[in-house]
Amino acid sequence: MPILLAALAFFLSGFAALVYQVVWQRMLVLPIGADVYSTTVIVGAFMAGLGAGSLAGGHVADRLSRAQCLWLFAAAEAAVGLFGAASRYLFYDWMYLTLGGLALSPLAVAIVVFGALAWPTFWMGMSLPLLARAVTSTLAGAPARIGVLYGLNTLGAATGAFATTWILFPSAGLAGSLWIAASLNALAAAAALGLTRRRAAAVPEARASAASTERGAPAPEPPPWGFRTWAVLYGIAGFQALSLEIVWFRLLGVMVKSSAFTFGTLLAIYLAGLGLGAAIGSAMLRRVRRPALSFLLLQAFVALYAGGAILALTSGLGTAPALSALLAYFASYEPFDAAAAAANFFGNESARDRAQFVRLYLLMPAILIGPATVAMGASFPLIQRIVVSDLAHIGRLVGTVMLANIAGSTLGAVLTGWIALTYLGSAGSLRMLAVTGGMFLALAVLSLPRRGVTPVLAAGAGLAGVILATALPGGARLWARLHGTVPQRLVVGEDASGVSALKADGRSAVVFVNGIGQSWIPYGDIHTVLGALPAFVHPQPREAALIGLGSGDTVHAVAGRQELTRITCIEIIRPQLTTLAEWHRRTQYGGLAALLSDPRIEHVAGDGRAYLMNAGRTFDIIEADALRPASAYSGNLYSTGYFTLVRSRLSPGGLAVSWAPTPRIVDTFVQVFPHALNFGDILIGSTAPIEFDAAKVRARLASRAVQDHYLRAGVNINALLARYLDTPPQVLSGADTAPTEGLNEDLFPRDEFGVRYRGAGGR
């Protein structure tokens, strides 16, 4: 029973921690942006707090009795839970609503984020050393028991990631999820306190004796190197693990065509592999006579399997019939509707969608990353067996080795996330990690007792990683395969911010961003209308701001209004502009020529919402390019918070513009802008009455310069806008609708999470 209470406490602790991580990640991108710099700062701050807490927890645990460790564990859970319950007010109300418009420098952003996350992550990091000391009574049994705790904590984290994505966010939003996580912390603390009473009644303190052994456990061979060496090696393992996580999520995100449900699902699979591996490794630990060799072989397997799996996939696409469905999806324009498929998973009418859901969200990631993450998890109890040599200092040993792993993980996140993806791309980063797999394989050979031949064998083993790295596809071939085409038909660019690809069809091209079809070249569809309509409705625009570049269609369309003197386009995927420039070099398309040469157009790389918050000036037109409401983070551009920000950045008489793919977006827009025009799929709003005169719009379009601008892109602008000008738009006001709980909000972007639309009252 005591170990069950400890298991429950640590499972709940892991569950709550992942809820916090996912929620805080979403909250913090609002004040600091969702670009790669900000995301890495958040990850770095989280990992730094965990590392510091792990080290401190280890030192403290060795000075306390096991009962005192349980009390402190309960206090740590309470500290995390109290912070979690209040974190909405810190991260959203204060950091976003109060500090968000201060235009903080990157250094100031890092300081604020590290300071904000220091308290909860420190207490999270303390938990494993404290609980490890509390439930361990023998030296021989310590590694397996610590491994079981780690596995349960990680399985709890996996459950938390999955439940947050599919249950908590759609039902409770971000703020509600925080309260649920805080309740789980309270339950974890209660379980720990219950364990203190049972131990006080039934379990005496164990003597810290190295002679304590488990019956039937073979004596392991001593490790070939000292504690510091193994701490460094576990740090390298952490670097490898986080680097692979980043590369995996980049590749799988493109393959799956990410929605709001993708990241949490992939994270759950990743963590489930770790937890399952730790449980398996702990169960088999008694049979392992050479833990050092086993640890090194598992780490070698991690990187070599990761590279081999991608090599097998890319080689099989187009040749293996079993992969034909995947190839067709990779080549397709539209992303899979995961929310609808999950909602109707057991319906007979959705057999095809059910199969696609299993294929994309479960089977493919499980095959590509599952075995490697199980090996990562199985390594954890092995490293404990290697380094835990003194029961009296078990907390310090566990805490120090965990700190090394966390430090390596942080370094992996920074170097791979910021540098390797930018300069090596996903393909080059995967090759680099294949070489680390060869290094671990060489070290495994060196750890063998037969020293005479090991240098030669070690060199040969290390070549395995080099051979695999050479066999892996380069960037052009990799991304062509994952877009269902060949390198000759793909223009692709990648850096830390994402993947931009143009798939050619003669002189036409489909624009993909992170695997999802976004628009087309040549111009002349809804993107053109989205840019041109408000530009010619406004009586005298001077400055415009557009979030999103895509094919450049919307920006080009806005630029048709000659009175505009400055057009700022903010694009979060930096290679997007590069791929458009390359396509123009190949085709000399007139629309791109105007987009790339117009001196009025300013291209800015970064998060569009953060840019508006810190711009320090107002605009006559502000709009976001068409974005699917179910795309990851799309809620940040369809919420009351976003529309309120846009309203505050409009010049007198300025126009806010939004695509209107759902009724809820219309309701949300109208609640913010007192005056709005609804053209069916396009919304135009303002703080003042909007003058819409179709005759005046046609007169502005009749200018020779305007007509030439669009004709160079092959666009008949008069015909394209005819439907919008011939039928008067619906005039809406906030007074026409009663506010409902069903609007899109920053802390509850319902459309993004697939929440069923209930409608607004009164319209």
PDB file of N, CA, C and O in Angstrom, residues 43 47 234-243 245-246 270 402-415:
ATOM      1  N   VAL A  43      10.982  27.130 -22.958  1.00  0.00           N
ATOM      2  CA  VAL A  43      11.501  25.786 -22.676  1.00  0.00           C
ATOM      3  C   VAL A  43      12.745  25.869 -21.797  1.00  0.00           C
ATOM      4  O   VAL A  43      12.904  25.101 -20.834  1.00  0.00           O
ATOM      5  N   MET A  47      13.182  24.229 -18.087  1.00  0.00           N
ATOM      6  CA  MET A  47      14.213  23.238 -17.800  1.00  0.00           C
ATOM      7  C   MET A  47      15.183  23.738 -16.734  1.00  0.00           C
ATOM      8  O   MET A  47      15.652  22.955 -15.891  1.00  0.00           O
ATOM      9  N   TYR A 234      25.083  11.191 -19.231  1.00  0.00           N
ATOM     10  CA  TYR A 234      23.631  11.344 -19.135  1.00  0.00           C
ATOM     11  C   TYR A 234      23.203  12.734 -19.605  1.00  0.00           C
ATOM     12  O   TYR A 234      22.098  12.916 -20.111  1.00  0.00           O
ATOM     13  N   GLY A 235      24.090  13.705 -19.457  1.00  0.00           N
ATOM     14  CA  GLY A 235      23.819  15.012 -20.031  1.00  0.00           C
ATOM     15  C   GLY A 235      23.778  14.964 -21.550  1.00  0.00           C
ATOM     16  O   GLY A 235      22.912  15.574 -22.190  1.00  0.00           O
ATOM     17  N   ILE A 236      24.718  14.216 -22.160  1.00  0.00           N
ATOM     18  CA  ILE A 236      24.708  14.049 -23.621  1.00  0.00           C
ATOM     19  C   ILE A 236      23.443  13.313 -24.052  1.00  0.00           C
ATOM     20  O   ILE A 236      22.845  13.623 -25.093  1.00  0.00           O
ATOM     21  N   ALA A 237      23.029  12.327 -23.242  1.00  0.00           N
ATOM     22  CA  ALA A 237      21.779  11.624 -23.546  1.00  0.00           C
ATOM     23  C   ALA A 237      20.597  12.589 -23.523  1.00  0.00           C
ATOM     24  O   ALA A 237      19.682  12.491 -24.349  1.00  0.00           O
ATOM     25  N   GLY A 238      20.606  13.531 -22.584  1.00  0.00           N
ATOM     26  CA  GLY A 238      19.551  14.547 -22.548  1.00  0.00           C
ATOM     27  C   GLY A 238      19.587  15.444 -23.772  1.00  0.00           C
ATOM     28  O   GLY A 238      18.539  15.789 -24.338  1.00  0.00           O
ATOM     29  N   PHE A 239      20.795  15.816 -24.186  1.00  0.00           N
ATOM     30  CA  PHE A 239      20.938  16.617 -25.413  1.00  0.00           C
ATOM     31  C   PHE A 239      20.351  15.870 -26.602  1.00  0.00           C
ATOM     32  O   PHE A 239      19.607  16.426 -27.410  1.00  0.00           O
ATOM     33  N   GLN A 240      20.691  14.586 -26.698  1.00  0.00           N
ATOM     34  CA  GLN A 240      20.198  13.769 -27.797  1.00  0.00           C
ATOM     35  C   GLN A 240      18.682  13.650 -27.758  1.00  0.00           C
ATOM     36  O   GLN A 240      18.006  13.766 -28.790  1.00  0.00           O
ATOM     37  N   ALA A 241      18.129  13.453 -26.561  1.00  0.00           N
ATOM     38  CA  ALA A 241      16.686  13.258 -26.428  1.00  0.00           C
ATOM     39  C   ALA A 241      15.913  14.505 -26.839  1.00  0.00           C
ATOM     40  O   ALA A 241      14.938  14.424 -27.600  1.00  0.00           O
ATOM     41  N   LEU A 242      16.324  15.678 -26.332  1.00  0.00           N
ATOM     42  CA  LEU A 242      15.587  16.906 -26.666  1.00  0.00           C
ATOM     43  C   LEU A 242      15.794  17.300 -28.120  1.00  0.00           C
ATOM     44  O   LEU A 242      14.875  17.804 -28.780  1.00  0.00           O
ATOM     45  N   SER A 243      16.990  17.080 -28.637  1.00  0.00           N
ATOM     46  CA  SER A 243      17.230  17.383 -30.044  1.00  0.00           C
ATOM     47  C   SER A 243      16.354  16.511 -30.936  1.00  0.00           C
ATOM     48  O   SER A 243      15.762  16.988 -31.906  1.00  0.00           O
ATOM     49  N   GLU A 245      13.543  15.160 -30.049  1.00  0.00           N
ATOM     50  CA  GLU A 245      12.156  15.591 -29.878  1.00  0.00           C
ATOM     51  C   GLU A 245      11.838  16.753 -30.806  1.00  0.00           C
ATOM     52  O   GLU A 245      10.791  16.779 -31.463  1.00  0.00           O
ATOM     53  N   ILE A 246      12.742  17.712 -30.895  1.00  0.00           N
ATOM     54  CA  ILE A 246      12.520  18.871 -31.762  1.00  0.00           C
ATOM     55  C   ILE A 246      12.446  18.444 -33.221  1.00  0.00           C
ATOM     56  O   ILE A 246      11.560  18.872 -33.977  1.00  0.00           O
ATOM     57  N   TYR A 270       5.354  10.570 -27.048  1.00  0.00           N
ATOM     58  CA  TYR A 270       6.765  10.675 -26.655  1.00  0.00           C
ATOM     59  C   TYR A 270       6.927  10.341 -25.170  1.00  0.00           C
ATOM     60  O   TYR A 270       7.778   9.522 -24.784  1.00  0.00           O
ATOM     61  N   MET A 402      20.235  14.037 -12.503  1.00  0.00           N
ATOM     62  CA  MET A 402      19.082  14.629 -13.180  1.00  0.00           C
ATOM     63  C   MET A 402      19.396  16.041 -13.658  1.00  0.00           C
ATOM     64  O   MET A 402      18.969  16.456 -14.744  1.00  0.00           O
ATOM     65  N   LEU A 403      20.167  16.789 -12.868  1.00  0.00           N
ATOM     66  CA  LEU A 403      20.577  18.128 -13.287  1.00  0.00           C
ATOM     67  C   LEU A 403      21.405  18.053 -14.566  1.00  0.00           C
ATOM     68  O   LEU A 403      21.215  18.856 -15.490  1.00  0.00           O
ATOM     69  N   ALA A 404      22.322  17.083 -14.637  1.00  0.00           N
ATOM     70  CA  ALA A 404      23.135  16.937 -15.840  1.00  0.00           C
ATOM     71  C   ALA A 404      22.263  16.641 -17.051  1.00  0.00           C
ATOM     72  O   ALA A 404      22.465  17.197 -18.139  1.00  0.00           O
ATOM     73  N   ASN A 405      21.276  15.771 -16.875  1.00  0.00           N
ATOM     74  CA  ASN A 405      20.387  15.432 -17.977  1.00  0.00           C
ATOM     75  C   ASN A 405      19.562  16.636 -18.410  1.00  0.00           C
ATOM     76  O   ASN A 405      19.385  16.887 -19.616  1.00  0.00           O
ATOM     77  N   ILE A 406      19.078  17.383 -17.437  1.00  0.00           N
ATOM     78  CA  ILE A 406      18.262  18.556 -17.759  1.00  0.00           C
ATOM     79  C   ILE A 406      19.107  19.630 -18.437  1.00  0.00           C
ATOM     80  O   ILE A 406      18.665  20.293 -19.383  1.00  0.00           O
ATOM     81  N   ALA A 407      20.356  19.794 -17.968  1.00  0.00           N
ATOM     82  CA  ALA A 407      21.246  20.763 -18.607  1.00  0.00           C
ATOM     83  C   ALA A 407      21.507  20.363 -20.061  1.00  0.00           C
ATOM     84  O   ALA A 407      21.492  21.209 -20.968  1.00  0.00           O
ATOM     85  N   GLY A 408      21.743  19.075 -20.290  1.00  0.00           N
ATOM     86  CA  GLY A 408      21.928  18.612 -21.664  1.00  0.00           C
ATOM     87  C   GLY A 408      20.685  18.817 -22.501  1.00  0.00           C
ATOM     88  O   GLY A 408      20.759  19.201 -23.678  1.00  0.00           O
ATOM     89  N   SER A 409      19.522  18.571 -21.914  1.00  0.00           N
ATOM     90  CA  SER A 409      18.260  18.773 -22.627  1.00  0.00           C
ATOM     91  C   SER A 409      18.081  20.237 -23.005  1.00  0.00           C
ATOM     92  O   SER A 409      17.661  20.560 -24.128  1.00  0.00           O
ATOM     93  N   THR A 410      18.396  21.127 -22.076  1.00  0.00           N
ATOM     94  CA  THR A 410      18.274  22.564 -22.355  1.00  0.00           C
ATOM     95  C   THR A 410      19.207  22.970 -23.486  1.00  0.00           C
ATOM     96  O   THR A 410      18.831  23.727 -24.390  1.00  0.00           O
ATOM     97  N   LEU A 411      20.437  22.463 -23.432  1.00  0.00           N
ATOM     98  CA  LEU A 411      21.395  22.768 -24.489  1.00  0.00           C
ATOM     99  C   LEU A 411      20.898  22.231 -25.828  1.00  0.00           C
ATOM    100  O   LEU A 411      21.030  22.883 -26.872  1.00  0.00           O
ATOM    101  N   GLY A 412      20.296  21.043 -25.806  1.00  0.00           N
ATOM    102  CA  GLY A 412      19.745  20.487 -27.034  1.00  0.00           C
ATOM    103  C   GLY A 412      18.633  21.342 -27.603  1.00  0.00           C
ATOM    104  O   GLY A 412      18.552  21.555 -28.822  1.00  0.00           O
ATOM    105  N   ALA A 413      17.763  21.840 -26.710  1.00  0.00           N
ATOM    106  CA  ALA A 413      16.666  22.684 -27.174  1.00  0.00           C
ATOM    107  C   ALA A 413      17.190  23.955 -27.821  1.00  0.00           C
ATOM    108  O   ALA A 413      16.691  24.396 -28.866  1.00  0.00           O
ATOM    109  N   VAL A 414      18.228  24.559 -27.218  1.00  0.00           N
ATOM    110  CA  VAL A 414      18.756  25.822 -27.732  1.00  0.00           C
ATOM    111  C   VAL A 414      19.547  25.605 -29.014  1.00  0.00           C
ATOM    112  O   VAL A 414      19.310  26.267 -30.034  1.00  0.00           O
ATOM    113  N   LEU A 415      20.505  24.659 -28.981  1.00  0.00           N
ATOM    114  CA  LEU A 415      21.377  24.473 -30.140  1.00  0.00           C
ATOM    115  C   LEU A 415      20.621  23.899 -31.332  1.00  0.00           C
ATOM    116  O   LEU A 415      20.822  24.328 -32.475  1.00  0.00           O
TER     117      LEU A 415
END
